[in-house]
Amino acid sequence: NAGVTQTPKFRILKIGQSMTLQCTQDMNHNYMYWYRQDPGMGLKLIYYSVGAGITDKGEVPNGYNVSRSTTEDFPLRLELAAPSQTSVYFCASQGAWWGDTQYFGPGTRLTVL
Amino acid sequence: QKEVEQNSGPLSVPEGAIASLNCTYSDRGSQSFFWYRQYSGKSPELIMFIYSNGDKEDGRFTAQLNKASQYVSLLIRDSQPSDSATYLCAVKGTGNQFYFGTGTSLTVIP
């Protein structure tokens, strides 16, 4: 049982490049989330999904896109990378019970130069 | 806008002392409350959760919730150097979104 996995662990992009951050969970959770965490700051929600085929914007969605074709996978797409997207990205999943907590992946550290 | 506020610290306590971490939230409809610990360069990991007013104890950790005052706290007894980390307060409302505070940095001095 791997929990939530994310790839890659580290990535350096040039301005204007695109990439996809991968997130997979094996807990059969319906809910999945993408956060970014800037140095010394809390977690800001980018996008979330309540089930396959259903996604919604969070607090900071601009510059990102998501899709949810399966329960297990929730990739985050960065189009036209900008230095402001330099951050650590965390994926999380959560069960359906109202009291369930979120379980986090190990994170992807992204630098845009 | 739903807000979760924490004192960013840093909070320093000597080894063996009690560390007290505080969190306030703005949404009165919030139903569940979570404390996460985050070591530098690592992902958040759950320490405690609490749903009902009062205290909940788990080993050296005690979470306290006061919904009337919109206040949740975490006490760490017999603090150890390994407790040095950033502690994130998270609040879940009637939907499925979590709202995180910016975290309190704790240093336990040997």
Coordinates of C-alpha atoms in Angstrom, one line a residue:
Chain A
N1 CA 0.0 0.0 0.0
A2 CA 2.0 3.0 -1.3
G3 CA -0.6 5.7 -0.3
V4 CA -0.1 8.8 -2.5
T5 CA 2.8 8.9 -4.9
Q6 CA 4.0 11.9 -6.9
T7 CA 6.5 12.2 -9.8
P8 CA 8.9 13.7 -10.4
K9 CA 10.5 14.7 -7.1
F10 CA 12.4 17.6 -8.6
R11 CA 12.2 19.5 -11.9
I12 CA 13.7 22.6 -13.4
L13 CA 11.7 24.3 -16.2
K14 CA 12.5 27.2 -18.4
I15 CA 10.0 30.0 -18.8
G16 CA 7.4 29.0 -21.3
Q17 CA 7.9 25.3 -21.0
S18 CA 5.1 22.9 -20.1
M19 CA 5.0 19.8 -17.9
T20 CA 2.7 17.5 -16.1
L21 CA 3.0 16.6 -12.4
Q22 CA 1.7 13.1 -11.8
C23 CA -0.2 12.0 -8.7
T24 CA -1.5 8.5 -8.0
Q25 CA -3.3 7.1 -4.9
D26 CA -4.1 3.5 -4.1
M27 CA -6.6 4.0 -1.3
N28 CA -9.6 4.2 -3.5
H29 CA -10.3 7.7 -2.3
N30 CA -12.8 9.8 -4.1
Y31 CA -11.4 13.2 -3.2
M32 CA -8.0 14.4 -4.5
Y33 CA -6.3 17.8 -4.2
W34 CA -3.4 19.8 -5.5
Y35 CA -1.7 22.3 -3.3
R36 CA 1.3 24.6 -3.7
Q37 CA 3.5 25.7 -0.8
D38 CA 5.8 28.6 -1.2
P39 CA 8.7 29.1 1.3
G40 CA 7.5 29.9 4.8
M41 CA 3.9 29.8 3.7
G42 CA 0.9 27.6 4.2
L43 CA -0.8 25.4 1.6
K44 CA -2.8 27.0 -1.1
L45 CA -5.4 24.9 -3.0
I46 CA -5.0 24.9 -6.8
Y47 CA -7.6 22.3 -7.9
Y48 CA -9.5 19.5 -6.4
S49 CA -11.7 16.6 -7.5
V50 CA -14.6 14.8 -5.8
G51 CA -14.5 11.9 -8.2
A52 CA -13.5 10.7 -11.6
G53 CA -14.6 13.2 -14.3
I54 CA -15.3 16.0 -11.7
T55 CA -12.9 18.8 -11.0
D56 CA -13.1 22.3 -9.6
K57 CA -10.9 25.3 -9.0
G58 CA -9.4 26.1 -5.7
E59 CA -7.9 29.4 -4.5
V60 CA -5.0 29.7 -7.1
P61 CA -6.0 27.9 -10.3
N62 CA -4.5 30.3 -12.9
G63 CA -1.8 28.8 -15.0
Y64 CA -2.8 25.2 -14.2
N65 CA -5.1 22.5 -15.5
V66 CA -6.2 19.2 -14.2
S67 CA -8.1 16.1 -15.3
R68 CA -9.5 13.1 -13.5
S69 CA -10.2 10.2 -15.8
T70 CA -9.7 7.5 -13.1
T71 CA -10.2 7.3 -9.4
E72 CA -6.4 6.7 -8.9
D73 CA -4.8 9.4 -11.0
F74 CA -5.0 13.2 -10.8
P75 CA -2.4 14.9 -12.9
L76 CA -1.6 18.6 -12.8
R77 CA -0.7 20.4 -16.0
L78 CA 1.4 23.5 -16.1
E79 CA 1.2 25.4 -19.4
L80 CA 3.7 28.2 -20.2
A81 CA 5.6 28.0 -17.0
A82 CA 6.4 31.3 -15.2
P83 CA 8.9 32.1 -12.4
S84 CA 5.8 32.7 -10.1
Q85 CA 5.1 28.9 -10.3
T86 CA 8.3 28.1 -8.6
S87 CA 7.0 26.2 -5.5
V88 CA 6.6 22.8 -3.9
Y89 CA 3.5 21.0 -5.1
F90 CA 1.7 18.5 -3.0
C91 CA -1.0 16.1 -4.0
A92 CA -3.4 14.8 -1.4
S93 CA -6.3 12.4 -1.2
Q94 CA -9.2 11.9 1.2
G95 CA -11.9 9.3 1.9
A96 CA -15.6 10.1 1.7
W97 CA -16.3 10.1 5.4
W98 CA -16.9 13.7 6.6
G99 CA -14.2 13.3 9.3
D100 CA -11.6 11.8 7.0
T101 CA -8.2 13.5 6.9
Q102 CA -6.1 14.3 3.9
Y103 CA -3.1 12.1 3.1
F104 CA -0.3 13.8 1.3
G105 CA 2.2 12.7 -1.3
P106 CA 5.9 13.4 -0.9
G107 CA 5.8 16.6 -3.1
T108 CA 7.4 17.8 -6.3
R109 CA 9.9 20.7 -6.0
L110 CA 9.6 22.8 -9.2
T111 CA 11.9 25.6 -10.2
V112 CA 11.1 27.8 -13.2
L113 CA 14.1 29.8 -14.5
Chain B
Q1 CA -13.4 33.9 2.8
K2 CA -12.6 31.2 5.2
E3 CA -9.5 31.9 7.2
V4 CA -7.3 30.0 9.6
E5 CA -4.8 31.9 11.6
Q6 CA -1.8 30.7 13.5
N7 CA 1.1 32.5 15.2
S8 CA 4.0 31.9 12.8
G9 CA 6.5 31.9 15.7
P10 CA 9.2 30.8 15.9
L11 CA 8.3 29.2 19.2
S12 CA 11.2 27.9 21.2
V13 CA 10.8 25.6 24.3
P14 CA 13.4 23.7 26.3
E15 CA 13.4 19.9 26.1
G16 CA 10.9 18.4 28.5
A17 CA 8.6 21.5 28.6
I18 CA 5.1 21.9 27.3
A19 CA 4.7 23.5 23.9
S20 CA 1.4 25.3 23.2
L21 CA 0.3 25.9 19.6
N22 CA -2.8 28.0 18.9
C23 CA -5.2 28.4 15.9
T24 CA -8.3 30.4 15.3
Y25 CA -10.7 30.0 12.4
S26 CA -13.4 32.2 10.9
D27 CA -16.0 29.8 9.6
R28 CA -18.5 28.9 12.3
G29 CA -19.8 26.0 10.2
S30 CA -16.4 24.2 10.4
Q31 CA -16.9 20.6 11.5
S32 CA -13.5 19.0 11.9
F33 CA -10.1 20.2 12.9
F34 CA -6.7 18.7 12.2
W35 CA -3.1 19.3 13.3
Y36 CA -0.3 18.3 10.9
R37 CA 3.4 18.3 11.5
Q38 CA 5.7 19.2 8.7
Y39 CA 9.5 18.6 8.8
S40 CA 11.6 20.8 6.6
G41 CA 11.5 19.6 3.0
K42 CA 8.8 16.9 3.8
S43 CA 5.1 16.6 3.3
P44 CA 2.6 17.3 6.1
E45 CA 1.7 14.3 8.3
L46 CA -1.4 14.1 10.5
I47 CA -0.8 14.2 14.3
M48 CA -4.3 14.7 15.7
F49 CA -7.8 15.4 14.7
I50 CA -10.7 16.6 16.8
Y51 CA -14.5 17.1 16.2
S52 CA -16.1 17.8 19.5
N53 CA -15.6 20.5 22.1
G54 CA -13.1 19.7 24.8
D55 CA -9.9 17.9 25.0
K56 CA -8.6 14.9 23.1
E57 CA -5.4 13.2 24.2
D58 CA -3.1 10.9 22.2
G59 CA 0.2 10.1 23.9
R60 CA 2.2 13.3 24.5
F61 CA -0.3 15.3 22.3
T62 CA -3.5 17.0 23.4
A63 CA -5.8 18.8 21.1
Q64 CA -8.3 21.3 22.5
L65 CA -11.4 22.6 20.7
N66 CA -13.7 25.5 21.7
K67 CA -16.2 26.1 18.9
A68 CA -17.9 29.0 20.7
S69 CA -14.5 30.9 20.6
Q70 CA -13.5 29.4 17.2
Y71 CA -10.3 28.2 18.7
V72 CA -8.3 25.0 18.5
S73 CA -5.0 24.3 20.2
L74 CA -2.3 21.6 20.4
L75 CA -0.3 20.9 23.5
I76 CA 2.9 18.8 23.3
R77 CA 4.0 17.5 26.7
D78 CA 7.6 16.5 27.5
S79 CA 8.8 18.2 24.2
Q80 CA 11.6 16.4 22.5
P81 CA 14.1 17.8 19.9
S82 CA 12.4 15.5 17.4
D83 CA 9.3 17.6 17.8
S84 CA 11.0 20.5 16.1
A85 CA 9.0 21.1 13.0
T86 CA 6.3 23.4 11.6
Y87 CA 2.8 22.6 12.8
L88 CA -0.1 23.3 10.5
C89 CA -3.7 23.8 11.7
A90 CA -6.3 22.7 9.1
V91 CA -10.0 23.2 9.3
K92 CA -12.7 21.4 7.3
G93 CA -16.0 23.1 6.7
T94 CA -19.3 21.6 5.4
G95 CA -17.7 21.0 2.0
N96 CA -14.7 18.9 1.4
Q97 CA -12.1 21.6 1.2
F98 CA -9.5 22.0 3.9
Y99 CA -8.3 25.4 4.9
F100 CA -4.8 25.5 6.2
G101 CA -3.0 28.0 8.5
T102 CA 0.4 29.2 7.6
G103 CA 1.9 27.1 10.3
T104 CA 3.9 27.7 13.6
S105 CA 7.5 26.8 13.6
L106 CA 8.5 25.0 16.8
T107 CA 12.1 24.5 18.0
V108 CA 12.8 22.3 21.0
I109 CA 16.1 23.2 22.6
P110 CA 18.1 20.2 24.1

